Amino acid sequence: MRTSVGIIGAGPAGLLLSHLLRQAGIENVVLENRTRDYVEHRQRAGVLEQNTVDALRSSGAGERMDRLGLRHDGIELRFAREGHRVDFPSHTGGRSVMVYAQTEVVKDLIALSERQGGTIRFEAEALAIEKADTGSPLIRYRHEGAEHTLECDIVAACDGFHGIGRQSMPPSLLRTWSHEYPFAWLGILADVPPSCDELIYANHERGFALHSMRSPQVSRLYLQVAPDEDLNAWPDERIWAELDARFELPGWSLEHGPITEKGITPMRSFVAEPLRYGRLFLAGDAAHIVPPTGAKGLNLAAADATLLAAAIIQAHDKGDESLLDAYSETALRRVWRAEHFSYFMTTMLHRDPHADEFAHRLQLSNLRYIASSEAAAASLAENYVGLPVV
Ligand code: RFL
Ligand code: PHB
């Protein structure tokens, strides 16, 4: 089989890239090793920054998001038993975010591909990327028990942190940076209306907690736990009691309801450079990971896909490779900004079990600064809603 762009991975990066290329008339094939049902139901991110919303909308993929998504104009920082709102539009020239689940974005993009005659091959595992340093790279993959070859002009590895894309780069070329955090998140979905209109990020002596949502009927909540935490140690009553304690605020209470899903998410920061080797390009989690506190992972994946699509379209339509040549450097500038913001939010809001009281006082001072200074609030707001893609 032959196509113009071979895409590995049907996560947000691969699906958005495929969609943008298809809109521009560029043939592409997506290989995904999981089933369609699995990728459509994997619980992950929930916050789309303004750039991601704009990219989906302007490419014709925003109809359901505009109907079902919840526009949020701020967040609450909760600490020392007080709540402080950070407003977005007033600090960012009118920008905001959209609460709309990653699973829904994935469903929308798969449905569009199906309607428009795109090719997504599920249960197709990419095994190797070959000849990336030539003009005709190829992907070897396994589908329905047989091995196949997909020849292409460009390979886009959008295959997540554990994919083969990054591992196919020559070790002598690749540089990586990483940071581990001494905690993880226990996340739940609950069939109960959110107890707030906007997300609450809580710094509490017992650890971080986040109140997010999926719809007016479904809440998404997270608790800081130990990195090696056993989910079996967390029956529903213990989860609600811990959430109650960490969100404690006079006159406010958390609604409880049936928990429909539980999971533990590790926290790490990771960046690989460069994002290109010959005709192989990396996008999304394949190249970088952020801890979820800044809500940036999905948005970085979407920003990479948007940049890479524009570069491929320019090369395809005009024979001009300047954007492809600049892709790695352009994308990484944004990636490092988001890495810093995610690290900043994570370290400001979590209780590091190894840190001393001095560190805690610094956290509180920083939170008070954001709550009382327009300049500090503006800095948080412009990073949260997302800086311009280029
Ligand atoms: P994905 O979504 O991991 O997709 C990669 C796809 O590649 C497939 N694959 C292969 N296919 C074929 N052959 C192979 N050899 C393959 N190897 C892998 C995989 O099956 C998969 O389908 O990567 P992508 O597209 O780069 O998207 C990244 C985002 O999914 C991720 O950054 C976010 O979910 C992170 N994240 C959040 N990001 C935000 O922007 N806002 C948030 O609020 C937010 N919250 C979160 C999050 C991630 C979380 N978890 C569980 C990691 C909350 C959580 C709990
Ligand atoms: C989510 O809704 O899953 C979510 C929201 C905000 C974050 C991380 C995750 O910072």
PDB file of N, CA and C and ligand atoms in Angstrom, residues 43-47 99 185 199 201 208 210-214 220 222 291-296 345 384, ligand 2:
ATOM      1  N   GLN A  43     -10.283   7.365  29.109  1.00  0.00           N
ATOM      2  CA  GLN A  43     -10.486   8.631  29.832  1.00  0.00           C
ATOM      3  C   GLN A  43      -9.186   9.398  29.973  1.00  0.00           C
ATOM      4  N   ARG A  44      -9.171  10.599  29.487  1.00  0.00           N
ATOM      5  CA  ARG A  44      -7.953  11.409  29.603  1.00  0.00           C
ATOM      6  C   ARG A  44      -8.307  12.865  29.838  1.00  0.00           C
ATOM      7  N   ALA A  45      -7.798  13.720  28.979  1.00  0.00           N
ATOM      8  CA  ALA A  45      -7.894  15.160  29.220  1.00  0.00           C
ATOM      9  C   ALA A  45      -9.313  15.700  29.105  1.00  0.00           C
ATOM     10  N   GLY A  46      -9.491  16.919  29.645  1.00  0.00           N
ATOM     11  CA  GLY A  46     -10.812  17.523  29.580  1.00  0.00           C
ATOM     12  C   GLY A  46     -10.842  18.992  29.213  1.00  0.00           C
ATOM     13  N   VAL A  47      -9.663  19.628  29.091  1.00  0.00           N
ATOM     14  CA  VAL A  47      -9.661  21.078  28.868  1.00  0.00           C
ATOM     15  C   VAL A  47      -8.997  21.410  27.526  1.00  0.00           C
ATOM     16  N   VAL A  99     -14.273  23.212  28.243  1.00  0.00           N
ATOM     17  CA  VAL A  99     -14.255  21.907  28.890  1.00  0.00           C
ATOM     18  C   VAL A  99     -15.015  20.951  27.978  1.00  0.00           C
ATOM     19  N   TRP A 185      -1.748  10.934  40.317  1.00  0.00           N
ATOM     20  CA  TRP A 185      -3.149  11.352  40.489  1.00  0.00           C
ATOM     21  C   TRP A 185      -4.061  10.133  40.481  1.00  0.00           C
ATOM     22  N   LEU A 199     -13.404  25.045  37.223  1.00  0.00           N
ATOM     23  CA  LEU A 199     -12.502  24.077  37.852  1.00  0.00           C
ATOM     24  C   LEU A 199     -11.904  24.641  39.139  1.00  0.00           C
ATOM     25  N   TYR A 201      -8.657  24.136  41.645  1.00  0.00           N
ATOM     26  CA  TYR A 201      -7.341  23.563  41.927  1.00  0.00           C
ATOM     27  C   TYR A 201      -7.039  23.850  43.393  1.00  0.00           C
ATOM     28  N   PHE A 208      -2.802  17.747  46.985  1.00  0.00           N
ATOM     29  CA  PHE A 208      -3.549  18.446  45.924  1.00  0.00           C
ATOM     30  C   PHE A 208      -4.874  17.751  45.612  1.00  0.00           C
ATOM     31  N   LEU A 210      -8.256  18.274  42.540  1.00  0.00           N
ATOM     32  CA  LEU A 210      -8.798  19.039  41.408  1.00  0.00           C
ATOM     33  C   LEU A 210     -10.244  18.634  41.175  1.00  0.00           C
ATOM     34  N   HIS A 211     -11.104  19.626  41.076  1.00  0.00           N
ATOM     35  CA  HIS A 211     -12.494  19.375  40.706  1.00  0.00           C
ATOM     36  C   HIS A 211     -12.682  19.841  39.281  1.00  0.00           C
ATOM     37  N   SER A 212     -12.892  18.864  38.370  1.00  0.00           N
ATOM     38  CA  SER A 212     -13.199  19.193  36.982  1.00  0.00           C
ATOM     39  C   SER A 212     -14.546  18.564  36.639  1.00  0.00           C
ATOM     40  N   MET A 213     -14.883  18.583  35.374  1.00  0.00           N
ATOM     41  CA  MET A 213     -16.213  18.066  34.991  1.00  0.00           C
ATOM     42  C   MET A 213     -16.185  17.596  33.548  1.00  0.00           C
ATOM     43  N   ARG A 214     -17.189  16.842  33.174  1.00  0.00           N
ATOM     44  CA  ARG A 214     -17.334  16.394  31.792  1.00  0.00           C
ATOM     45  C   ARG A 214     -18.618  16.936  31.163  1.00  0.00           C
ATOM     46  N   ARG A 220     -15.592  15.148  37.206  1.00  0.00           N
ATOM     47  CA  ARG A 220     -14.291  14.488  37.092  1.00  0.00           C
ATOM     48  C   ARG A 220     -13.447  15.058  38.228  1.00  0.00           C
ATOM     49  N   TYR A 222      -9.860  14.627  40.910  1.00  0.00           N
ATOM     50  CA  TYR A 222      -8.543  14.021  41.070  1.00  0.00           C
ATOM     51  C   TYR A 222      -7.999  14.292  42.467  1.00  0.00           C
ATOM     52  N   PRO A 291       3.131  16.937  33.187  1.00  0.00           N
ATOM     53  CA  PRO A 291       2.189  16.508  34.223  1.00  0.00           C
ATOM     54  C   PRO A 291       0.853  17.210  33.955  1.00  0.00           C
ATOM     55  N   PRO A 292      -0.279  16.589  34.287  1.00  0.00           N
ATOM     56  CA  PRO A 292      -1.577  17.114  33.828  1.00  0.00           C
ATOM     57  C   PRO A 292      -2.052  18.395  34.517  1.00  0.00           C
ATOM     58  N   THR A 293      -1.331  18.877  35.519  1.00  0.00           N
ATOM     59  CA  THR A 293      -1.819  20.014  36.304  1.00  0.00           C
ATOM     60  C   THR A 293      -2.083  21.266  35.466  1.00  0.00           C
ATOM     61  N   GLY A 294      -1.326  21.466  34.391  1.00  0.00           N
ATOM     62  CA  GLY A 294      -1.557  22.661  33.569  1.00  0.00           C
ATOM     63  C   GLY A 294      -2.538  22.428  32.438  1.00  0.00           C
ATOM     64  N   ALA A 295      -3.056  21.191  32.289  1.00  0.00           N
ATOM     65  CA  ALA A 295      -3.997  20.824  31.215  1.00  0.00           C
ATOM     66  C   ALA A 295      -3.401  21.078  29.830  1.00  0.00           C
ATOM     67  N   LYS A 296      -2.137  20.732  29.651  1.00  0.00           N
ATOM     68  CA  LYS A 296      -1.451  21.086  28.396  1.00  0.00           C
ATOM     69  C   LYS A 296      -1.196  19.919  27.436  1.00  0.00           C
ATOM     70  N   MET A 345       2.758  24.888  37.789  1.00  0.00           N
ATOM     71  CA  MET A 345       1.448  24.591  38.399  1.00  0.00           C
ATOM     72  C   MET A 345       1.570  23.371  39.323  1.00  0.00           C
ATOM     73  N   TYR A 384      -2.514  29.451  30.724  1.00  0.00           N
ATOM     74  CA  TYR A 384      -3.596  28.463  30.829  1.00  0.00           C
ATOM     75  C   TYR A 384      -4.448  28.437  29.557  1.00  0.00           C
TER      76      TYR A 384
HETATM   77  C1  PHB B   2      -9.671  16.974  33.382  1.00  0.00           C
HETATM   78  O1  PHB B   2     -10.820  17.426  33.327  1.00  0.00           O
HETATM   79  O2  PHB B   2      -9.430  15.769  33.153  1.00  0.00           O
HETATM   80  C2  PHB B   2      -8.554  17.869  33.729  1.00  0.00           C
HETATM   81  C3  PHB B   2      -8.790  19.226  33.887  1.00  0.00           C
HETATM   82  C4  PHB B   2      -7.746  20.077  34.222  1.00  0.00           C
HETATM   83  C5  PHB B   2      -6.480  19.575  34.389  1.00  0.00           C
HETATM   84  C6  PHB B   2      -6.229  18.219  34.208  1.00  0.00           C
HETATM   85  C7  PHB B   2      -7.281  17.354  33.884  1.00  0.00           C
HETATM   86  O3  PHB B   2      -5.480  20.423  34.733  1.00  0.00           O
END
